[in-house]
Structures are given as structure tokens and as C-alpha cells.
JSON list of C-alpha atoms in Angstrom, two decimals:
[
{"chain": "A", "resi": 1, "resn": "MET", "atom": "CA", "xyz": [-14.54, 10.87, -27.25]},
{"chain": "A", "resi": 2, "resn": "ASP", "atom": "CA", "xyz": [-14.12, 7.40, -24.95]},
{"chain": "A", "resi": 3, "resn": "ARG", "atom": "CA", "xyz": [-13.80, 7.90, -20.84]},
{"chain": "A", "resi": 4, "resn": "ILE", "atom": "CA", "xyz": [-13.62, 5.06, -18.11]},
{"chain": "A", "resi": 5, "resn": "PRO", "atom": "CA", "xyz": [-16.61, 4.37, -16.50]},
{"chain": "A", "resi": 6, "resn": "ILE", "atom": "CA", "xyz": [-16.74, 4.70, -12.83]},
{"chain": "A", "resi": 7, "resn": "LEU", "atom": "CA", "xyz": [-19.06, 2.41, -10.45]},
{"chain": "A", "resi": 8, "resn": "ARG", "atom": "CA", "xyz": [-21.13, 2.59, -7.61]},
{"chain": "A", "resi": 9, "resn": "MET", "atom": "CA", "xyz": [-20.32, -0.19, -4.93]},
{"chain": "A", "resi": 10, "resn": "GLY", "atom": "CA", "xyz": [-22.60, 1.33, -1.78]},
{"chain": "A", "resi": 11, "resn": "LYS", "atom": "CA", "xyz": [-19.85, 3.80, -0.47]},
{"chain": "A", "resi": 12, "resn": "TYR", "atom": "CA", "xyz": [-17.52, 3.46, -2.92]},
{"chain": "A", "resi": 13, "resn": "LEU", "atom": "CA", "xyz": [-16.26, 4.07, -6.58]},
{"chain": "A", "resi": 14, "resn": "LEU", "atom": "CA", "xyz": [-14.38, 1.60, -8.73]},
{"chain": "A", "resi": 15, "resn": "VAL", "atom": "CA", "xyz": [-12.54, 2.64, -11.15]},
{"chain": "A", "resi": 16, "resn": "THR", "atom": "CA", "xyz": [-11.02, -0.36, -12.92]},
{"chain": "A", "resi": 17, "resn": "ILE", "atom": "CA", "xyz": [-9.11, 0.87, -16.21]},
{"chain": "A", "resi": 18, "resn": "GLN", "atom": "CA", "xyz": [-8.91, -1.66, -19.42]},
{"chain": "A", "resi": 19, "resn": "VAL", "atom": "CA", "xyz": [-7.78, 0.58, -22.41]},
{"chain": "A", "resi": 20, "resn": "ASP", "atom": "CA", "xyz": [-3.76, 2.61, -22.67]},
{"chain": "A", "resi": 21, "resn": "MET", "atom": "CA", "xyz": [-3.81, 5.69, -20.83]},
{"chain": "A", "resi": 22, "resn": "HIS", "atom": "CA", "xyz": [-3.79, 8.56, -22.43]},
{"chain": "A", "resi": 23, "resn": "ASP", "atom": "CA", "xyz": [-2.16, 12.22, -20.84]},
{"chain": "A", "resi": 24, "resn": "ARG", "atom": "CA", "xyz": [-6.17, 13.37, -22.00]},
{"chain": "A", "resi": 25, "resn": "LEU", "atom": "CA", "xyz": [-7.69, 10.28, -20.61]},
{"chain": "A", "resi": 26, "resn": "ALA", "atom": "CA", "xyz": [-5.95, 10.75, -17.75]},
{"chain": "A", "resi": 27, "resn": "MET", "atom": "CA", "xyz": [-7.00, 13.86, -17.10]},
{"chain": "A", "resi": 28, "resn": "THR", "atom": "CA", "xyz": [-10.08, 13.34, -17.92]},
{"chain": "A", "resi": 29, "resn": "LEU", "atom": "CA", "xyz": [-10.39, 10.63, -15.68]},
{"chain": "A", "resi": 30, "resn": "GLN", "atom": "CA", "xyz": [-8.88, 12.82, -12.42]},
{"chain": "A", "resi": 31, "resn": "ASP", "atom": "CA", "xyz": [-12.74, 15.66, -13.33]},
{"chain": "A", "resi": 32, "resn": "ASP", "atom": "CA", "xyz": [-14.85, 12.73, -13.51]},
{"chain": "A", "resi": 33, "resn": "LEU", "atom": "CA", "xyz": [-13.95, 10.94, -10.60]},
{"chain": "A", "resi": 34, "resn": "THR", "atom": "CA", "xyz": [-13.59, 14.32, -8.01]},
{"chain": "A", "resi": 35, "resn": "VAL", "atom": "CA", "xyz": [-16.97, 15.23, -9.39]},
{"chain": "A", "resi": 36, "resn": "ARG", "atom": "CA", "xyz": [-18.07, 11.82, -8.35]},
{"chain": "A", "resi": 37, "resn": "ILE", "atom": "CA", "xyz": [-16.60, 11.93, -5.30]},
{"chain": "A", "resi": 38, "resn": "ALA", "atom": "CA", "xyz": [-18.07, 15.12, -3.89]},
{"chain": "A", "resi": 39, "resn": "GLU", "atom": "CA", "xyz": [-21.29, 13.52, -5.98]},
{"chain": "A", "resi": 40, "resn": "THR", "atom": "CA", "xyz": [-21.98, 10.88, -4.32]},
{"chain": "A", "resi": 41, "resn": "GLN", "atom": "CA", "xyz": [-19.73, 12.28, -0.63]},
{"chain": "A", "resi": 42, "resn": "ALA", "atom": "CA", "xyz": [-17.79, 8.27, -1.67]},
{"chain": "A", "resi": 43, "resn": "ARG", "atom": "CA", "xyz": [-16.37, 7.34, 1.26]},
{"chain": "A", "resi": 44, "resn": "GLY", "atom": "CA", "xyz": [-13.59, 5.46, -1.31]},
{"chain": "A", "resi": 45, "resn": "VAL", "atom": "CA", "xyz": [-12.77, 4.47, -4.50]},
{"chain": "A", "resi": 46, "resn": "LEU", "atom": "CA", "xyz": [-10.87, 1.86, -5.85]},
{"chain": "A", "resi": 47, "resn": "LEU", "atom": "CA", "xyz": [-8.16, 2.58, -8.91]},
{"chain": "A", "resi": 48, "resn": "ASP", "atom": "CA", "xyz": [-8.02, -1.11, -9.84]},
{"chain": "A", "resi": 49, "resn": "ILE", "atom": "CA", "xyz": [-4.42, -0.76, -12.76]},
{"chain": "A", "resi": 50, "resn": "SER", "atom": "CA", "xyz": [-4.72, -4.76, -13.11]},
{"chain": "A", "resi": 51, "resn": "SER", "atom": "CA", "xyz": [-5.29, -4.57, -16.72]},
{"chain": "A", "resi": 52, "resn": "LEU", "atom": "CA", "xyz": [-2.10, -1.66, -16.85]},
{"chain": "A", "resi": 53, "resn": "GLU", "atom": "CA", "xyz": [1.17, -3.22, -19.01]},
{"chain": "A", "resi": 54, "resn": "MET", "atom": "CA", "xyz": [2.54, 0.57, -19.26]},
{"chain": "A", "resi": 55, "resn": "VAL", "atom": "CA", "xyz": [2.57, 3.47, -17.13]},
{"chain": "A", "resi": 56, "resn": "ASP", "atom": "CA", "xyz": [4.98, 7.46, -17.39]},
{"chain": "A", "resi": 57, "resn": "SER", "atom": "CA", "xyz": [6.01, 9.71, -15.42]},
{"chain": "A", "resi": 58, "resn": "PHE", "atom": "CA", "xyz": [2.61, 10.44, -16.84]},
{"chain": "A", "resi": 59, "resn": "ILE", "atom": "CA", "xyz": [-0.08, 8.53, -15.85]},
{"chain": "A", "resi": 60, "resn": "GLY", "atom": "CA", "xyz": [2.46, 7.12, -12.67]},
{"chain": "A", "resi": 61, "resn": "ARG", "atom": "CA", "xyz": [1.68, 10.97, -10.85]},
{"chain": "A", "resi": 62, "resn": "MET", "atom": "CA", "xyz": [-2.10, 11.43, -12.51]},
{"chain": "A", "resi": 63, "resn": "ILE", "atom": "CA", "xyz": [-2.36, 7.67, -9.77]},
{"chain": "A", "resi": 64, "resn": "SER", "atom": "CA", "xyz": [-0.48, 9.82, -6.62]},
{"chain": "A", "resi": 65, "resn": "ASN", "atom": "CA", "xyz": [-2.42, 12.56, -7.65]},
{"chain": "A", "resi": 66, "resn": "ILE", "atom": "CA", "xyz": [-5.81, 10.44, -7.86]},
{"chain": "A", "resi": 67, "resn": "ALA", "atom": "CA", "xyz": [-5.06, 9.19, -4.58]},
{"chain": "A", "resi": 68, "resn": "GLY", "atom": "CA", "xyz": [-3.98, 13.00, -3.53]},
{"chain": "A", "resi": 69, "resn": "MET", "atom": "CA", "xyz": [-7.42, 14.66, -4.24]},
{"chain": "A", "resi": 70, "resn": "SER", "atom": "CA", "xyz": [-9.65, 12.15, -3.19]},
{"chain": "A", "resi": 71, "resn": "ARG", "atom": "CA", "xyz": [-7.27, 12.57, 0.26]},
{"chain": "A", "resi": 72, "resn": "VAL", "atom": "CA", "xyz": [-8.98, 16.03, 0.45]},
{"chain": "A", "resi": 73, "resn": "LEU", "atom": "CA", "xyz": [-12.55, 14.96, -1.11]},
{"chain": "A", "resi": 74, "resn": "ASP", "atom": "CA", "xyz": [-12.88, 12.84, 2.29]},
{"chain": "A", "resi": 75, "resn": "ALA", "atom": "CA", "xyz": [-13.04, 9.23, 0.33]},
{"chain": "A", "resi": 76, "resn": "GLU", "atom": "CA", "xyz": [-9.38, 6.82, 1.36]},
{"chain": "A", "resi": 77, "resn": "THR", "atom": "CA", "xyz": [-8.13, 4.89, -2.92]},
{"chain": "A", "resi": 78, "resn": "VAL", "atom": "CA", "xyz": [-6.86, 1.29, -2.49]},
{"chain": "A", "resi": 79, "resn": "VAL", "atom": "CA", "xyz": [-4.91, 0.78, -5.74]},
{"chain": "A", "resi": 80, "resn": "VAL", "atom": "CA", "xyz": [-4.79, -2.72, -6.52]},
{"chain": "A", "resi": 81, "resn": "GLY", "atom": "CA", "xyz": [-3.57, -5.16, -9.03]},
{"chain": "A", "resi": 82, "resn": "MET", "atom": "CA", "xyz": [-0.04, -3.13, -9.53]},
{"chain": "A", "resi": 83, "resn": "GLN", "atom": "CA", "xyz": [1.72, -5.26, -12.20]},
{"chain": "A", "resi": 84, "resn": "PRO", "atom": "CA", "xyz": [5.11, -5.47, -11.49]},
{"chain": "A", "resi": 85, "resn": "ALA", "atom": "CA", "xyz": [6.38, -4.03, -14.35]},
{"chain": "A", "resi": 86, "resn": "VAL", "atom": "CA", "xyz": [4.21, -1.40, -13.59]},
{"chain": "A", "resi": 87, "resn": "ALA", "atom": "CA", "xyz": [5.92, -1.47, -9.73]},
{"chain": "A", "resi": 88, "resn": "ILE", "atom": "CA", "xyz": [9.63, -1.43, -11.00]},
{"chain": "A", "resi": 89, "resn": "THR", "atom": "CA", "xyz": [8.94, 1.72, -12.86]},
{"chain": "A", "resi": 90, "resn": "LEU", "atom": "CA", "xyz": [7.14, 3.89, -10.54]},
{"chain": "A", "resi": 91, "resn": "VAL", "atom": "CA", "xyz": [9.66, 2.70, -7.96]},
{"chain": "A", "resi": 92, "resn": "GLU", "atom": "CA", "xyz": [12.39, 3.68, -10.42]},
{"chain": "A", "resi": 93, "resn": "LEU", "atom": "CA", "xyz": [11.00, 6.93, -11.54]},
{"chain": "A", "resi": 94, "resn": "GLY", "atom": "CA", "xyz": [11.05, 7.79, -7.79]},
{"chain": "A", "resi": 95, "resn": "LEU", "atom": "CA", "xyz": [7.08, 7.91, -7.38]},
{"chain": "A", "resi": 96, "resn": "SER", "atom": "CA", "xyz": [6.62, 6.09, -4.51]},
{"chain": "A", "resi": 97, "resn": "LEU", "atom": "CA", "xyz": [3.34, 6.24, -4.14]},
{"chain": "A", "resi": 98, "resn": "PRO", "atom": "CA", "xyz": [3.35, 6.82, 0.14]},
{"chain": "A", "resi": 99, "resn": "ARG", "atom": "CA", "xyz": [0.55, 7.71, 0.94]},
{"chain": "A", "resi": 100, "resn": "VAL", "atom": "CA", "xyz": [-2.12, 5.47, -1.29]},
{"chain": "A", "resi": 101, "resn": "ARG", "atom": "CA", "xyz": [-2.93, 2.05, 0.49]},
{"chain": "A", "resi": 102, "resn": "THR", "atom": "CA", "xyz": [-2.37, -1.25, -2.29]},
{"chain": "A", "resi": 103, "resn": "ALA", "atom": "CA", "xyz": [-3.91, -4.87, -2.25]},
{"chain": "A", "resi": 104, "resn": "LEU", "atom": "CA", "xyz": [-2.59, -6.82, -4.81]},
{"chain": "A", "resi": 105, "resn": "ASN", "atom": "CA", "xyz": [-6.70, -7.75, -5.97]},
{"chain": "A", "resi": 106, "resn": "VAL", "atom": "CA", "xyz": [-9.89, -5.82, -6.31]},
{"chain": "A", "resi": 107, "resn": "GLU", "atom": "CA", "xyz": [-11.04, -8.55, -3.51]},
{"chain": "A", "resi": 108, "resn": "ARG", "atom": "CA", "xyz": [-8.07, -7.47, -0.97]},
{"chain": "A", "resi": 109, "resn": "GLY", "atom": "CA", "xyz": [-8.60, -4.13, -2.41]},
{"chain": "A", "resi": 110, "resn": "MET", "atom": "CA", "xyz": [-11.94, -4.12, -0.58]},
{"chain": "A", "resi": 111, "resn": "GLN", "atom": "CA", "xyz": [-11.11, -5.78, 2.06]},
{"chain": "A", "resi": 112, "resn": "LEU", "atom": "CA", "xyz": [-9.55, -3.29, 2.61]},
{"chain": "A", "resi": 113, "resn": "LEU", "atom": "CA", "xyz": [-11.24, 0.10, 2.33]},
{"chain": "A", "resi": 114, "resn": "ARG", "atom": "CA", "xyz": [-13.99, -1.53, 4.48]},
{"chain": "A", "resi": 115, "resn": "ALA", "atom": "CA", "xyz": [-11.61, -1.56, 6.89]},
{"chain": "A", "resi": 116, "resn": "ALA", "atom": "CA", "xyz": [-10.23, 1.84, 5.72]},
{"chain": "A", "resi": 117, "resn": "THR", "atom": "CA", "xyz": [-13.82, 3.52, 6.17]},
{"chain": "A", "resi": 118, "resn": "GLN", "atom": "CA", "xyz": [-15.69, 1.39, 8.57]},
{"chain": "A", "resi": 119, "resn": "SER", "atom": "CA", "xyz": [-13.18, 1.14, 11.52]},
{"chain": "A", "resi": 120, "resn": "GLU", "atom": "CA", "xyz": [-13.97, 5.45, 11.60]},
{"chain": "A", "resi": 121, "resn": "ASP", "atom": "CA", "xyz": [-17.20, 5.75, 13.93]},
{"chain": "A", "resi": 122, "resn": "PRO", "atom": "CA", "xyz": [-16.00, 3.29, 15.68]},
{"chain": "A", "resi": 123, "resn": "ILE", "atom": "CA", "xyz": [-12.99, 5.19, 16.77]},
{"chain": "A", "resi": 124, "resn": "ILE", "atom": "CA", "xyz": [-14.79, 8.40, 17.22]},
{"chain": "A", "resi": 125, "resn": "TYR", "atom": "CA", "xyz": [-17.37, 5.98, 19.72]},
{"chain": "A", "resi": 126, "resn": "GLU", "atom": "CA", "xyz": [-13.98, 4.29, 20.80]},
{"chain": "A", "resi": 127, "resn": "ASP", "atom": "CA", "xyz": [-12.49, 7.77, 21.61]},
{"chain": "A", "resi": 128, "resn": "ASP", "atom": "CA", "xyz": [-15.39, 9.64, 22.29]},
{"chain": "A", "resi": 129, "resn": "GLY", "atom": "CA", "xyz": [-15.76, 6.43, 25.60]},
{"chain": "A", "resi": 130, "resn": "ALA", "atom": "CA", "xyz": [-12.46, 6.31, 26.01]},
{"chain": "A", "resi": 131, "resn": "ARG", "atom": "CA", "xyz": [-12.80, 10.65, 26.80]},
{"chain": "A", "resi": 132, "resn": "ILE", "atom": "CA", "xyz": [-16.15, 10.40, 28.49]},
{"chain": "A", "resi": 133, "resn": "ALA", "atom": "CA", "xyz": [-14.63, 7.63, 31.09]},
{"chain": "A", "resi": 134, "resn": "ASP", "atom": "CA", "xyz": [-11.11, 9.53, 31.19]},
{"chain": "A", "resi": 135, "resn": "GLY", "atom": "CA", "xyz": [-13.74, 12.73, 32.24]},
{"chain": "A", "resi": 136, "resn": "GLY", "atom": "CA", "xyz": [-15.55, 9.80, 34.43]},
{"chain": "A", "resi": 137, "resn": "ASP", "atom": "CA", "xyz": [-12.24, 9.27, 36.80]},
{"chain": "A", "resi": 138, "resn": "GLY", "atom": "CA", "xyz": [-10.51, 12.87, 36.28]},
{"chain": "A", "resi": 139, "resn": "SER", "atom": "CA", "xyz": [-14.32, 14.08, 38.31]},
{"chain": "A", "resi": 140, "resn": "SER", "atom": "CA", "xyz": [-14.71, 11.17, 40.80]},
{"chain": "A", "resi": 141, "resn": "PRO", "atom": "CA", "xyz": [-12.80, 12.18, 43.18]},
{"chain": "A", "resi": 142, "resn": "PRO", "atom": "CA", "xyz": [-14.37, 15.58, 43.20]},
{"chain": "T", "resi": 1, "resn": "MET", "atom": "CA", "xyz": [13.65, -7.94, -8.10]},
{"chain": "T", "resi": 2, "resn": "GLU", "atom": "CA", "xyz": [11.61, -8.67, -10.39]},
{"chain": "T", "resi": 3, "resn": "THR", "atom": "CA", "xyz": [11.62, -12.52, -8.53]},
{"chain": "T", "resi": 4, "resn": "LEU", "atom": "CA", "xyz": [10.36, -11.49, -5.88]},
{"chain": "T", "resi": 5, "resn": "LEU", "atom": "CA", "xyz": [7.47, -9.31, -7.44]},
{"chain": "T", "resi": 6, "resn": "ARG", "atom": "CA", "xyz": [6.65, -11.87, -9.86]},
{"chain": "T", "resi": 7, "resn": "ARG", "atom": "CA", "xyz": [6.83, -13.87, -6.68]},
{"chain": "T", "resi": 8, "resn": "ILE", "atom": "CA", "xyz": [4.46, -12.34, -5.48]},
{"chain": "T", "resi": 9, "resn": "VAL", "atom": "CA", "xyz": [1.74, -11.61, -8.02]},
{"chain": "T", "resi": 10, "resn": "GLU", "atom": "CA", "xyz": [1.79, -15.85, -8.24]},
{"chain": "T", "resi": 11, "resn": "THR", "atom": "CA", "xyz": [1.58, -16.73, -4.65]},
{"chain": "T", "resi": 12, "resn": "GLY", "atom": "CA", "xyz": [-1.22, -13.79, -3.80]},
{"chain": "T", "resi": 13, "resn": "ALA", "atom": "CA", "xyz": [1.42, -13.52, -0.38]},
{"chain": "T", "resi": 14, "resn": "THR", "atom": "CA", "xyz": [0.70, -10.03, 1.19]},
{"chain": "T", "resi": 15, "resn": "ILE", "atom": "CA", "xyz": [3.80, -10.29, 3.24]},
{"chain": "T", "resi": 16, "resn": "ALA", "atom": "CA", "xyz": [7.62, -10.97, 2.43]},
{"chain": "T", "resi": 17, "resn": "VAL", "atom": "CA", "xyz": [10.36, -11.58, 3.78]},
{"chain": "T", "resi": 18, "resn": "ILE", "atom": "CA", "xyz": [13.83, -11.07, 3.00]},
{"chain": "T", "resi": 19, "resn": "ASP", "atom": "CA", "xyz": [16.73, -12.39, 4.91]},
{"chain": "T", "resi": 20, "resn": "ILE", "atom": "CA", "xyz": [19.59, -10.10, 4.12]},
{"chain": "T", "resi": 21, "resn": "THR", "atom": "CA", "xyz": [21.96, -12.60, 6.93]},
{"chain": "T", "resi": 22, "resn": "GLY", "atom": "CA", "xyz": [24.17, -13.70, 4.30]},
{"chain": "T", "resi": 23, "resn": "VAL", "atom": "CA", "xyz": [25.21, -10.58, 2.99]},
{"chain": "T", "resi": 24, "resn": "PRO", "atom": "CA", "xyz": [28.77, -9.33, 4.13]},
{"chain": "T", "resi": 25, "resn": "THR", "atom": "CA", "xyz": [28.71, -5.98, 2.79]},
{"chain": "T", "resi": 26, "resn": "VAL", "atom": "CA", "xyz": [25.97, -3.51, 1.89]},
{"chain": "T", "resi": 27, "resn": "ASP", "atom": "CA", "xyz": [26.85, -0.95, -1.01]},
{"chain": "T", "resi": 28, "resn": "THR", "atom": "CA", "xyz": [25.04, 2.46, -2.04]},
{"chain": "T", "resi": 29, "resn": "LEU", "atom": "CA", "xyz": [23.92, 0.20, -5.02]},
{"chain": "T", "resi": 30, "resn": "THR", "atom": "CA", "xyz": [22.90, -2.83, -3.09]},
{"chain": "T", "resi": 31, "resn": "ALA", "atom": "CA", "xyz": [20.63, -0.56, -0.56]},
{"chain": "T", "resi": 32, "resn": "GLN", "atom": "CA", "xyz": [19.74, 1.12, -3.35]},
{"chain": "T", "resi": 33, "resn": "HIS", "atom": "CA", "xyz": [18.27, -1.23, -4.66]},
{"chain": "T", "resi": 34, "resn": "LEU", "atom": "CA", "xyz": [16.60, -3.27, -1.53]},
{"chain": "T", "resi": 35, "resn": "LEU", "atom": "CA", "xyz": [15.39, 0.06, -1.11]},
{"chain": "T", "resi": 36, "resn": "LYS", "atom": "CA", "xyz": [13.41, 0.26, -4.10]},
{"chain": "T", "resi": 37, "resn": "THR", "atom": "CA", "xyz": [12.25, -3.68, -4.03]},
{"chain": "T", "resi": 38, "resn": "VAL", "atom": "CA", "xyz": [9.96, -3.31, -1.39]},
{"chain": "T", "resi": 39, "resn": "THR", "atom": "CA", "xyz": [8.86, 0.52, -2.41]},
{"chain": "T", "resi": 40, "resn": "ALA", "atom": "CA", "xyz": [7.70, -2.34, -5.98]},
{"chain": "T", "resi": 41, "resn": "ALA", "atom": "CA", "xyz": [6.90, -5.23, -3.20]},
{"chain": "T", "resi": 42, "resn": "ARG", "atom": "CA", "xyz": [4.31, -2.59, -1.17]},
{"chain": "T", "resi": 43, "resn": "LEU", "atom": "CA", "xyz": [3.02, -0.84, -4.77]},
{"chain": "T", "resi": 44, "resn": "MET", "atom": "CA", "xyz": [2.01, -3.81, -6.10]},
{"chain": "T", "resi": 45, "resn": "GLY", "atom": "CA", "xyz": [-0.03, -4.32, -2.37]},
{"chain": "T", "resi": 46, "resn": "ALA", "atom": "CA", "xyz": [2.80, -6.15, -0.02]},
{"chain": "T", "resi": 47, "resn": "GLU", "atom": "CA", "xyz": [4.79, -6.14, 2.52]},
{"chain": "T", "resi": 48, "resn": "CYS", "atom": "CA", "xyz": [8.28, -6.45, 3.03]},
{"chain": "T", "resi": 49, "resn": "ILE", "atom": "CA", "xyz": [10.28, -7.50, 6.67]},
{"chain": "T", "resi": 50, "resn": "ILE", "atom": "CA", "xyz": [14.32, -6.79, 6.44]},
{"chain": "T", "resi": 51, "resn": "SER", "atom": "CA", "xyz": [16.32, -9.12, 8.20]},
{"chain": "T", "resi": 52, "resn": "GLY", "atom": "CA", "xyz": [18.78, -10.01, 9.47]},
{"chain": "T", "resi": 53, "resn": "ILE", "atom": "CA", "xyz": [20.41, -6.73, 8.81]},
{"chain": "T", "resi": 54, "resn": "ARG", "atom": "CA", "xyz": [24.08, -6.79, 10.11]},
{"chain": "T", "resi": 55, "resn": "PRO", "atom": "CA", "xyz": [26.31, -4.71, 12.32]},
{"chain": "T", "resi": 56, "resn": "GLN", "atom": "CA", "xyz": [27.97, -3.87, 9.43]},
{"chain": "T", "resi": 57, "resn": "ILE", "atom": "CA", "xyz": [25.59, -3.32, 7.17]},
{"chain": "T", "resi": 58, "resn": "ALA", "atom": "CA", "xyz": [23.40, -0.62, 9.97]},
{"chain": "T", "resi": 59, "resn": "GLN", "atom": "CA", "xyz": [26.39, 0.38, 10.41]},
{"chain": "T", "resi": 60, "resn": "THR", "atom": "CA", "xyz": [27.28, 0.62, 5.91]},
{"chain": "T", "resi": 61, "resn": "ILE", "atom": "CA", "xyz": [23.39, 1.20, 5.76]},
{"chain": "T", "resi": 62, "resn": "VAL", "atom": "CA", "xyz": [23.51, 4.78, 7.71]},
{"chain": "T", "resi": 63, "resn": "HIS", "atom": "CA", "xyz": [26.08, 6.36, 6.39]},
{"chain": "T", "resi": 64, "resn": "LEU", "atom": "CA", "xyz": [25.84, 6.34, 3.63]},
{"chain": "T", "resi": 65, "resn": "GLY", "atom": "CA", "xyz": [22.60, 8.33, 4.26]},
{"chain": "T", "resi": 66, "resn": "VAL", "atom": "CA", "xyz": [20.15, 5.40, 3.29]},
{"chain": "T", "resi": 67, "resn": "ASP", "atom": "CA", "xyz": [16.71, 6.74, 5.17]},
{"chain": "T", "resi": 68, "resn": "LEU", "atom": "CA", "xyz": [15.11, 3.18, 6.14]},
{"chain": "T", "resi": 69, "resn": "GLY", "atom": "CA", "xyz": [11.66, 4.72, 6.58]},
{"chain": "T", "resi": 70, "resn": "ASP", "atom": "CA", "xyz": [9.09, 3.65, 7.86]},
{"chain": "T", "resi": 71, "resn": "ILE", "atom": "CA", "xyz": [10.74, -0.59, 6.84]},
{"chain": "T", "resi": 72, "resn": "VAL", "atom": "CA", "xyz": [10.50, -2.95, 8.97]},
{"chain": "T", "resi": 73, "resn": "THR", "atom": "CA", "xyz": [14.10, -4.45, 9.74]},
{"chain": "T", "resi": 74, "resn": "LYS", "atom": "CA", "xyz": [13.43, -7.11, 12.41]},
{"chain": "T", "resi": 75, "resn": "ALA", "atom": "CA", "xyz": [16.94, -8.71, 13.83]},
{"chain": "T", "resi": 76, "resn": "THR", "atom": "CA", "xyz": [16.31, -12.34, 13.24]},
{"chain": "T", "resi": 77, "resn": "LEU", "atom": "CA", "xyz": [13.81, -13.86, 10.26]},
{"chain": "T", "resi": 78, "resn": "ALA", "atom": "CA", "xyz": [12.24, -15.57, 13.58]},
{"chain": "T", "resi": 79, "resn": "ASP", "atom": "CA", "xyz": [11.86, -12.88, 15.18]},
{"chain": "T", "resi": 80, "resn": "ALA", "atom": "CA", "xyz": [10.59, -11.40, 11.42]},
{"chain": "T", "resi": 81, "resn": "PHE", "atom": "CA", "xyz": [7.95, -14.53, 10.32]},
{"chain": "T", "resi": 82, "resn": "LYS", "atom": "CA", "xyz": [6.69, -13.78, 13.75]},
{"chain": "T", "resi": 83, "resn": "VAL", "atom": "CA", "xyz": [5.36, -10.63, 12.94]},
{"chain": "T", "resi": 84, "resn": "ALA", "atom": "CA", "xyz": [4.46, -11.61, 9.57]},
{"chain": "T", "resi": 85, "resn": "LEU", "atom": "CA", "xyz": [2.42, -14.42, 11.77]},
{"chain": "T", "resi": 86, "resn": "SER", "atom": "CA", "xyz": [0.76, -11.46, 14.22]},
{"chain": "T", "resi": 87, "resn": "ARG", "atom": "CA", "xyz": [-0.63, -9.56, 10.88]},
{"chain": "T", "resi": 88, "resn": "THR", "atom": "CA", "xyz": [-1.53, -12.27, 8.73]},
{"chain": "T", "resi": 89, "resn": "GLY", "atom": "CA", "xyz": [-3.12, -12.95, 12.40]},
{"chain": "T", "resi": 90, "resn": "ARG", "atom": "CA", "xyz": [-1.52, -15.88, 12.46]},
{"chain": "T", "resi": 91, "resn": "THR", "atom": "CA", "xyz": [-0.15, -17.21, 16.06]},
{"chain": "T", "resi": 92, "resn": "VAL", "atom": "CA", "xyz": [2.13, -19.71, 16.98]},
{"chain": "T", "resi": 93, "resn": "ALA", "atom": "CA", "xyz": [1.92, -21.38, 20.49]},
{"chain": "T", "resi": 94, "resn": "ARG", "atom": "CA", "xyz": [3.31, -24.18, 22.27]},
{"chain": "T", "resi": 95, "resn": "ILE", "atom": "CA", "xyz": [0.93, -27.13, 23.63]},
{"chain": "T", "resi": 96, "resn": "THR", "atom": "CA", "xyz": [0.88, -27.45, 26.94]},
{"chain": "T", "resi": 97, "resn": "HIS", "atom": "CA", "xyz": [-0.27, -30.28, 28.44]},
{"chain": "T", "resi": 98, "resn": "PRO", "atom": "CA", "xyz": [-2.19, -31.38, 30.85]}
]
């Protein structure tokens, strides 16, 4: 049975859908991807659907599910290269993927992913710094 | 809708400004269509800013119960353009002569 390859690029996983998605393939991808995220401790998933010409409600839900599962596993998902027809279909199906990040192409998607995951660490430091600063201000009067 | 989405792909735009200054009235269908267009553009990775909503339209939108959610709306095209520039890290400034 054929599978959709999941490539690892450092902290991220790259999934490029280049064949017609059928339901079995989608389910296999879901399984494989969740296993790989857990295995590799990936921080982000880039789902390239630029070759996907058509979607149905099942595939639409699968995209949404993949994003949801990745989030649970602490990986950001960016869906890139969605075709206009696919976007229209998903909207008409009521699948507006509210919490999924999207980008026009792989390059922009990668930028977004880097920004999303790199900002995690500095923000924590900044927060700590702010808290220390606040603590310093609070403790300085007495 | 399709025209906008196609142009987004062609130009690789990250932000689309939809100016509806010239639209006098909006019905449920139009509002819903506008909303769908914005959502579809977002799915493709472009953000939409709606500008120039007339008071009448604002009333209609609220009365119809259309939820614009987290869509950015601006009063004028200039404001929308300003937001678009700042989102892309650009600014327009007056040159001060020494």
C-alpha cells in the first residue's frame, strides 16, 4: 500500500501531498504523522497541499484533524499552497480551519513556522525577565 | 471571489484589502459571500482587511447576526492600507527637510 512520505527537516516535518488523496491514504497519513511527531519531537509540521486539486469533506476534516493532533503533540501546523478551488470548497463545506496557520507557498510557510517556533523560547525568557524585573521593582521599596 | 483568490496566487500577495465604500446596501447573501471570500483567502495564506463599511451596512451586518469574528475592519481605504503596510513591515513617512 502506498504512503505519503513524511520528511524530516531539523525540528520540522514536511509532508507534501502529490497524489490524489483517498480516504485510506488520509487515515494512514494521520497515523504515520502522529507517530513521527512523537518519535522525532518535531516542533512544526508543514503540510503542502499545492498539488491537491480537489477536496471532499473527509479530506477537509483530515486536514483539520492533523492540525488538531499536531497541536496536542506540541507541534505547529502550517498548511501551504492551497488552491483557490480547494479554499472555496472548504469554506462552502463550513471547514474554515480556524486555528490552522496558512501560507501561500512552502517558503512563506517555513518562515511562518520558524517565526512561530523561534518566538517560543525568547518569549519565555522575556516573560521571565519581566517577572524578575517586576519582582525587583516590587521588592525594591522594602 | 474566484478572481480575488486567483490574483492572490498570481501575485503572491499576503494581504488583500476589500474596499466596499461604493456598496450602498448589503443583504444576508452578500455579507455571507464576503465572509466566505475572506475565509477562503485566509485558507490560502492571505489576510483580508475590509474597509469602507457604511453605517447602514454595519447596522445590517449586526442585525443579520453575521459574525465578522476576527476579521480586521477599517473605516477608510487609507487606514486599511496603513495596516497593510505595517503588517508587511513598511511605512510611509513625510520627508523632513533640514
